[in-house]
């Protein structure tokens, strides 16, 4: 293949893109990262979202393992302390339609650990297997013309310089300056859409109390159907015998950063289980807040003109409300599309390659976007979107499946398949799912969390709230 590819950003999209470029035979793959990258699984400045709970869905993990073959990322993550959680039996989840049952049958799984561990594990595996170079530099613009990008302009320890490349991949995340960079080449007219529910995330790490090591991941989901702000909380086990507890609230329902307020927030949810659990656990950190979590879609693949030699992947193409745990998987799907197109192409300079990659990557962005935005527009005071007739019809059907899922294995497994990103959202319209939705739940609703006797005892032992 051809000579040099430059990737902007050493996050997940960037490292996975670098891996496929190297596998496609590109001679020199340079990843430019403005952050100092830690030696281990540590939080860093350029990834503020890393302080909050990140669920790694099975579909995304499978794509990552395809991109970095020969090392089982799953095994490495588990060996480093990640947890594998069955969606069918390993979770306590209160949904807007009621508590989900725990089934004896195994369903899809997801991995839980810190975001820092996912990034470090993927980065280490890519660097081990591929001749990829990571350089510290911040990209400040593109070089070339409206017809072809020829490289990037960087600032580094030695000042400003240009770095030529046959292909540039922007994987610089939700803060990307891609529109300004395109403007610098004389390319305007990219349509963007922002749907902002004012979501705020607040997270705190706790030590898992003795005896609670096997307590399931616990989640109280937000309810978009009650004309009130979103409020949610999750206790997620991560490596190092810790619980990462994340709350999320939309405008008017934001979680606070003070420790007492944080606990009160979890106790005031429709079920106080999260607060009861953490009331007796030892906090290891302060509460960290993040505010920049609006849904932003840059329709780059639809731009009237697009330069050869320039591709955009991951959050830089689209970001969405993280409640559905999709962003890391979408980053992996985008890198996989790049790999597929490179395999079919005759060199990095092949006309139309960049546009084809963008279009392919945009498909999984759109699926994730629809799932997040169709719910976010239902919250009060959302900016940038209102539910249309199609949204309302879709919402009514999704609610019906979700209601059935509280007691029907067929309906629940459709939701797990879509949530785990193993199948596209069209799975919700398979005949078996439609029938399950029409039939409703054959079992009565649960009136509390489906705890085992042992878990009930653990919860009672931890509870300092007197409830
Ligand atoms: C609160 C929250 C919770 C989330 N939870 C989940 C979840 O449960 N599951 C899930 O799958 N996803 C989740 N996400 C989404 C996930 O974090 C993102 O989708 C994912 O990080 C996207 O990866 P990326 O590589 O595109 O961008 P990033 O991971 O943001 O990486 C971008 C990289 O580019 C670097 N960079 C930026 N600008 C420049 C520049 N000019 N020059 C050089 N380097 C630069 C940055 O330092 C960074 O290293 C969550 C997001 C948030 C905000």
Short mmCIF file of C-alpha atoms in Angstrom, two decimals, residues 109-394:
data_model
loop_
_atom_site.label_atom_id
_atom_site.label_comp_id
_atom_site.label_asym_id
_atom_site.label_seq_id
_atom_site.Cartn_x
_atom_site.Cartn_y
_atom_site.Cartn_z
CA UNK A 109 -22.80 -10.05 28.00
CA UNK A 110 -21.07 -6.72 28.44
CA UNK A 111 -17.81 -5.80 30.12
CA UNK A 112 -17.50 -3.25 32.88
CA UNK A 113 -14.25 -1.61 33.94
CA UNK A 114 -12.86 1.92 33.92
CA UNK A 115 -12.62 3.65 30.59
CA UNK A 116 -8.91 4.09 31.31
CA UNK A 117 -8.49 0.30 31.39
CA UNK A 118 -10.27 -0.15 28.03
CA UNK A 119 -8.11 2.52 26.39
CA UNK A 120 -4.87 1.30 27.85
CA UNK A 121 -5.57 -2.34 26.95
CA UNK A 122 -6.50 -1.49 23.36
CA UNK A 123 -3.58 0.92 22.96
CA UNK A 124 -1.06 -1.57 24.32
CA UNK A 125 -2.39 -4.38 22.09
CA UNK A 126 -2.29 -2.18 18.97
CA UNK A 127 1.23 -0.95 19.68
CA UNK A 128 2.42 -4.48 20.40
CA UNK A 129 1.11 -5.90 17.14
CA UNK A 130 1.49 -3.06 14.66
CA UNK A 131 4.23 -0.68 13.55
CA UNK A 132 2.28 2.35 14.72
CA UNK A 133 4.03 5.41 16.12
CA UNK A 134 2.36 7.66 18.67
CA UNK A 135 3.76 11.21 18.74
CA UNK A 136 2.90 14.00 21.15
CA UNK A 137 1.49 16.91 19.13
CA UNK A 138 -1.72 18.89 18.85
CA UNK A 139 -3.23 19.20 15.39
CA UNK A 140 -4.39 22.74 14.60
CA UNK A 141 -5.41 22.42 10.96
CA UNK A 142 -5.33 20.54 7.68
CA UNK A 143 -3.02 21.22 4.75
CA UNK A 144 -3.90 20.77 1.09
CA UNK A 145 -6.90 22.02 -0.82
CA UNK A 146 -10.66 21.60 -1.03
CA UNK A 147 -10.04 18.70 -3.41
CA UNK A 148 -7.39 16.79 -1.47
CA UNK A 149 -6.04 16.91 2.07
CA UNK A 150 -2.25 16.59 2.02
CA UNK A 151 -1.48 16.47 5.73
CA UNK A 152 -1.90 18.30 9.02
CA UNK A 153 -0.52 21.36 10.76
CA UNK A 154 0.70 20.59 14.25
CA UNK A 155 2.00 22.39 17.29
CA UNK A 156 4.43 20.48 19.42
CA UNK A 157 7.36 21.09 21.72
CA UNK A 158 9.31 22.53 18.72
CA UNK A 159 6.64 24.96 17.54
CA UNK A 160 4.38 24.72 14.45
CA UNK A 161 5.10 22.38 11.57
CA UNK A 162 3.36 20.57 8.73
CA UNK A 163 3.26 16.79 8.47
CA UNK A 164 2.41 15.37 5.04
CA UNK A 165 0.18 12.32 4.71
CA UNK A 166 -1.62 10.33 2.01
CA UNK A 167 -4.55 9.89 4.38
CA UNK A 168 -5.56 11.85 7.47
CA UNK A 169 -8.04 10.38 9.96
CA UNK A 170 -9.66 12.78 12.41
CA UNK A 171 -10.39 10.79 15.57
CA UNK A 172 -10.09 13.73 17.93
CA UNK A 173 -13.39 13.10 19.70
CA UNK A 174 -16.35 15.27 20.58
CA UNK A 175 -14.24 18.44 20.78
CA UNK A 176 -13.03 18.09 17.18
CA UNK A 177 -12.34 21.31 15.26
CA UNK A 178 -13.08 19.57 11.98
CA UNK A 179 -15.55 22.20 10.74
CA UNK A 180 -13.02 25.00 11.28
CA UNK A 181 -10.32 22.88 9.63
CA UNK A 182 -12.52 22.27 6.58
CA UNK A 183 -13.33 25.97 6.52
CA UNK A 184 -9.61 26.64 6.34
CA UNK A 185 -9.54 24.64 3.09
CA UNK A 186 -12.49 26.61 1.72
CA UNK A 187 -15.06 23.88 2.42
CA UNK A 188 -18.23 25.09 4.09
CA UNK A 189 -21.82 23.90 4.12
CA UNK A 190 -21.59 20.87 6.41
CA UNK A 191 -24.96 20.43 8.09
CA UNK A 192 -24.83 19.78 11.84
CA UNK A 193 -27.51 19.00 14.38
CA UNK A 194 -27.37 19.36 18.14
CA UNK A 195 -29.99 17.93 20.46
CA UNK A 196 -29.18 19.03 23.97
CA UNK A 197 -31.13 17.75 26.94
CA UNK A 198 -28.72 19.53 29.28
CA UNK A 199 -27.48 16.19 30.55
CA UNK A 200 -25.06 16.32 33.47
CA UNK A 201 -23.15 13.25 34.67
CA UNK A 202 -21.84 12.93 38.21
CA UNK A 203 -19.66 10.03 39.30
CA UNK A 204 -17.88 8.83 42.41
CA UNK A 205 -15.75 5.75 43.07
CA UNK A 206 -16.33 3.57 46.15
CA UNK A 207 -14.55 0.56 47.60
CA UNK A 208 -16.74 -2.53 47.25
CA UNK A 209 -17.77 -3.37 50.82
CA UNK A 210 -16.68 -6.78 52.15
CA UNK A 211 -19.35 -9.34 51.31
CA UNK A 212 -20.76 -7.29 48.40
CA UNK A 213 -18.20 -8.48 45.82
CA UNK A 214 -20.82 -10.41 43.86
CA UNK A 215 -23.63 -7.88 44.15
CA UNK A 216 -25.02 -7.32 40.61
CA UNK A 217 -24.63 -4.20 38.52
CA UNK A 218 -27.58 -2.03 39.60
CA UNK A 219 -29.26 0.57 37.48
CA UNK A 220 -32.24 2.86 37.89
CA UNK A 221 -32.96 4.17 34.41
CA UNK A 222 -34.26 7.59 33.45
CA UNK A 223 -37.91 7.80 32.43
CA UNK A 224 -38.59 9.89 29.30
CA UNK A 225 -42.36 9.29 29.40
CA UNK A 226 -43.40 11.35 32.41
CA UNK A 227 -42.69 14.93 31.22
CA UNK A 228 -40.11 15.35 33.93
CA UNK A 229 -36.32 15.75 33.67
CA UNK A 230 -34.24 12.57 33.30
CA UNK A 231 -32.77 11.22 36.54
CA UNK A 232 -30.79 7.99 36.66
CA UNK A 233 -28.06 6.21 38.62
CA UNK A 234 -25.92 3.11 38.26
CA UNK A 235 -23.57 1.12 40.47
CA UNK A 236 -21.06 -0.53 38.17
CA UNK A 237 -18.33 -2.90 39.34
CA UNK A 238 -14.88 -2.03 37.96
CA UNK A 239 -11.36 -3.39 38.39
CA UNK A 240 -9.61 -3.04 41.73
CA UNK A 241 -12.63 -4.06 43.87
CA UNK A 242 -14.31 -0.73 43.24
CA UNK A 243 -17.78 0.47 42.37
CA UNK A 244 -18.06 3.32 39.91
CA UNK A 245 -21.32 5.06 40.73
CA UNK A 246 -22.62 7.36 37.99
CA UNK A 247 -25.72 9.54 38.03
CA UNK A 248 -27.14 11.34 35.03
CA UNK A 249 -29.79 14.03 34.90
CA UNK A 250 -31.18 16.28 32.16
CA UNK A 251 -31.91 20.02 32.49
CA UNK A 252 -33.78 20.59 35.74
CA UNK A 253 -32.78 17.17 37.10
CA UNK A 254 -28.98 17.54 37.24
CA UNK A 255 -27.10 15.59 39.92
CA UNK A 256 -25.05 17.71 42.32
CA UNK A 257 -21.32 17.55 43.03
CA UNK A 258 -21.47 17.66 46.83
CA UNK A 259 -21.32 14.25 48.55
CA UNK A 260 -24.51 14.63 50.61
CA UNK A 261 -26.44 15.91 47.59
CA UNK A 262 -25.09 13.03 45.48
CA UNK A 263 -26.36 10.46 47.98
CA UNK A 264 -29.70 12.25 48.34
CA UNK A 265 -30.08 12.28 44.54
CA UNK A 266 -29.75 8.49 44.37
CA UNK A 267 -32.19 8.02 47.25
CA UNK A 268 -34.82 10.26 45.63
CA UNK A 269 -34.99 8.16 42.44
CA UNK A 270 -38.12 6.02 41.86
CA UNK A 271 -36.29 3.26 43.79
CA UNK A 272 -33.65 4.16 46.40
CA UNK A 273 -31.58 0.99 45.87
CA UNK A 274 -28.46 2.78 44.60
CA UNK A 275 -28.44 5.14 47.57
CA UNK A 276 -29.07 2.30 50.02
CA UNK A 277 -26.09 0.41 48.58
CA UNK A 278 -23.63 3.28 48.67
CA UNK A 279 -24.79 4.71 52.00
CA UNK A 280 -22.65 2.07 53.70
CA UNK A 281 -19.73 2.05 51.25
CA UNK A 282 -16.45 3.91 51.60
CA UNK A 283 -15.93 6.63 48.94
CA UNK A 284 -12.48 6.70 47.35
CA UNK A 285 -12.86 9.92 45.32
CA UNK A 286 -14.79 13.18 45.21
CA UNK A 287 -17.85 13.50 42.99
CA UNK A 288 -16.81 14.46 39.43
CA UNK A 289 -19.21 16.33 37.15
CA UNK A 290 -19.30 16.51 33.32
CA UNK A 291 -21.62 18.72 31.34
CA UNK A 292 -20.66 18.37 27.69
CA UNK A 293 -22.86 15.43 26.79
CA UNK A 294 -25.23 16.79 24.15
CA UNK A 295 -26.00 14.80 21.00
CA UNK A 296 -24.04 16.34 18.13
CA UNK A 297 -24.16 15.02 14.58
CA UNK A 298 -21.91 16.39 11.86
CA UNK A 299 -23.32 15.20 8.53
CA UNK A 300 -19.89 15.17 6.89
CA UNK A 301 -20.77 12.28 4.58
CA UNK A 302 -23.49 14.49 3.05
CA UNK A 303 -21.27 17.56 2.50
CA UNK A 304 -21.63 18.91 -1.04
CA UNK A 305 -17.89 18.52 -1.63
CA UNK A 306 -15.43 16.31 0.20
CA UNK A 307 -11.64 16.24 -0.10
CA UNK A 308 -9.84 13.03 -0.98
CA UNK A 309 -7.46 11.81 1.69
CA UNK A 310 -9.54 12.79 4.74
CA UNK A 311 -11.72 10.64 6.96
CA UNK A 312 -13.50 11.37 10.27
CA UNK A 313 -14.36 8.63 12.78
CA UNK A 314 -15.71 8.11 16.31
CA UNK A 315 -17.13 10.95 18.36
CA UNK A 316 -15.83 13.47 15.82
CA UNK A 317 -18.54 12.21 13.43
CA UNK A 318 -21.32 12.01 16.00
CA UNK A 319 -21.79 11.94 19.76
CA UNK A 320 -24.88 10.85 21.65
CA UNK A 321 -26.34 10.70 25.12
CA UNK A 322 -24.15 8.07 26.79
CA UNK A 323 -27.08 6.44 28.61
CA UNK A 324 -27.14 3.63 26.03
CA UNK A 325 -23.42 2.83 26.19
CA UNK A 326 -22.85 3.01 22.44
CA UNK A 327 -19.96 5.41 21.72
CA UNK A 328 -16.98 3.06 22.13
CA UNK A 329 -18.70 0.42 19.98
CA UNK A 330 -19.54 2.96 17.28
CA UNK A 331 -15.87 4.04 17.27
CA UNK A 332 -14.88 0.41 16.68
CA UNK A 333 -17.48 -0.07 13.93
CA UNK A 334 -16.14 3.02 12.14
CA UNK A 335 -12.56 1.71 12.26
CA UNK A 336 -13.80 -1.63 10.92
CA UNK A 337 -15.44 0.15 7.98
CA UNK A 338 -12.12 1.90 7.27
CA UNK A 339 -10.37 -1.49 7.31
CA UNK A 340 -12.91 -3.02 4.91
CA UNK A 341 -12.64 -0.13 2.46
CA UNK A 342 -8.82 -0.20 2.60
CA UNK A 343 -8.89 -3.92 1.78
CA UNK A 344 -10.94 -3.20 -1.34
CA UNK A 345 -8.99 -0.08 -2.37
CA UNK A 346 -5.99 0.22 -4.62
CA UNK A 347 -3.89 2.42 -2.33
CA UNK A 348 -4.69 5.31 0.00
CA UNK A 349 -5.02 7.70 -2.92
CA UNK A 350 -7.90 5.86 -4.59
CA UNK A 351 -10.57 8.37 -5.64
CA UNK A 352 -13.74 8.23 -3.54
CA UNK A 353 -12.16 6.16 -0.74
CA UNK A 354 -12.63 8.85 1.93
CA UNK A 355 -16.28 9.45 1.06
CA UNK A 356 -17.03 5.70 1.08
CA UNK A 357 -15.50 5.32 4.54
CA UNK A 358 -17.50 8.27 5.85
CA UNK A 359 -20.75 6.89 4.45
CA UNK A 360 -20.10 3.43 5.92
CA UNK A 361 -19.11 4.81 9.32
CA UNK A 362 -22.13 7.11 9.35
CA UNK A 363 -24.51 4.14 9.26
CA UNK A 364 -23.66 2.93 12.76
CA UNK A 365 -23.52 6.53 14.01
CA UNK A 366 -27.06 7.03 12.73
CA UNK A 367 -28.38 3.87 14.42
CA UNK A 368 -26.94 4.97 17.76
CA UNK A 369 -28.07 8.55 17.22
CA UNK A 370 -31.69 7.52 16.58
CA UNK A 371 -31.80 5.44 19.73
CA UNK A 372 -30.45 8.27 21.90
CA UNK A 373 -32.22 11.22 20.30
CA UNK A 374 -35.66 9.58 20.04
CA UNK A 375 -35.64 9.42 23.85
CA UNK A 376 -33.88 12.71 24.56
CA UNK A 377 -36.43 14.78 22.62
CA UNK A 378 -39.09 13.61 25.08
CA UNK A 379 -37.47 15.36 28.07
CA UNK A 380 -38.69 18.85 29.01
CA UNK A 381 -36.51 21.79 28.05
CA UNK A 382 -34.53 19.85 25.47
CA UNK A 383 -32.91 22.16 22.90
CA UNK A 384 -32.71 21.34 19.21
CA UNK A 385 -35.42 18.75 18.77
CA UNK A 386 -39.08 17.95 19.29
CA UNK A 387 -40.70 14.57 18.74
CA UNK A 388 -42.40 14.27 15.35
CA UNK A 389 -45.24 11.89 14.42
CA UNK A 390 -42.77 9.15 13.41
CA UNK A 391 -40.93 9.53 16.75
CA UNK A 392 -44.20 9.15 18.64
CA UNK A 393 -45.21 6.02 16.73
CA UNK A 394 -41.76 4.51 17.24
#
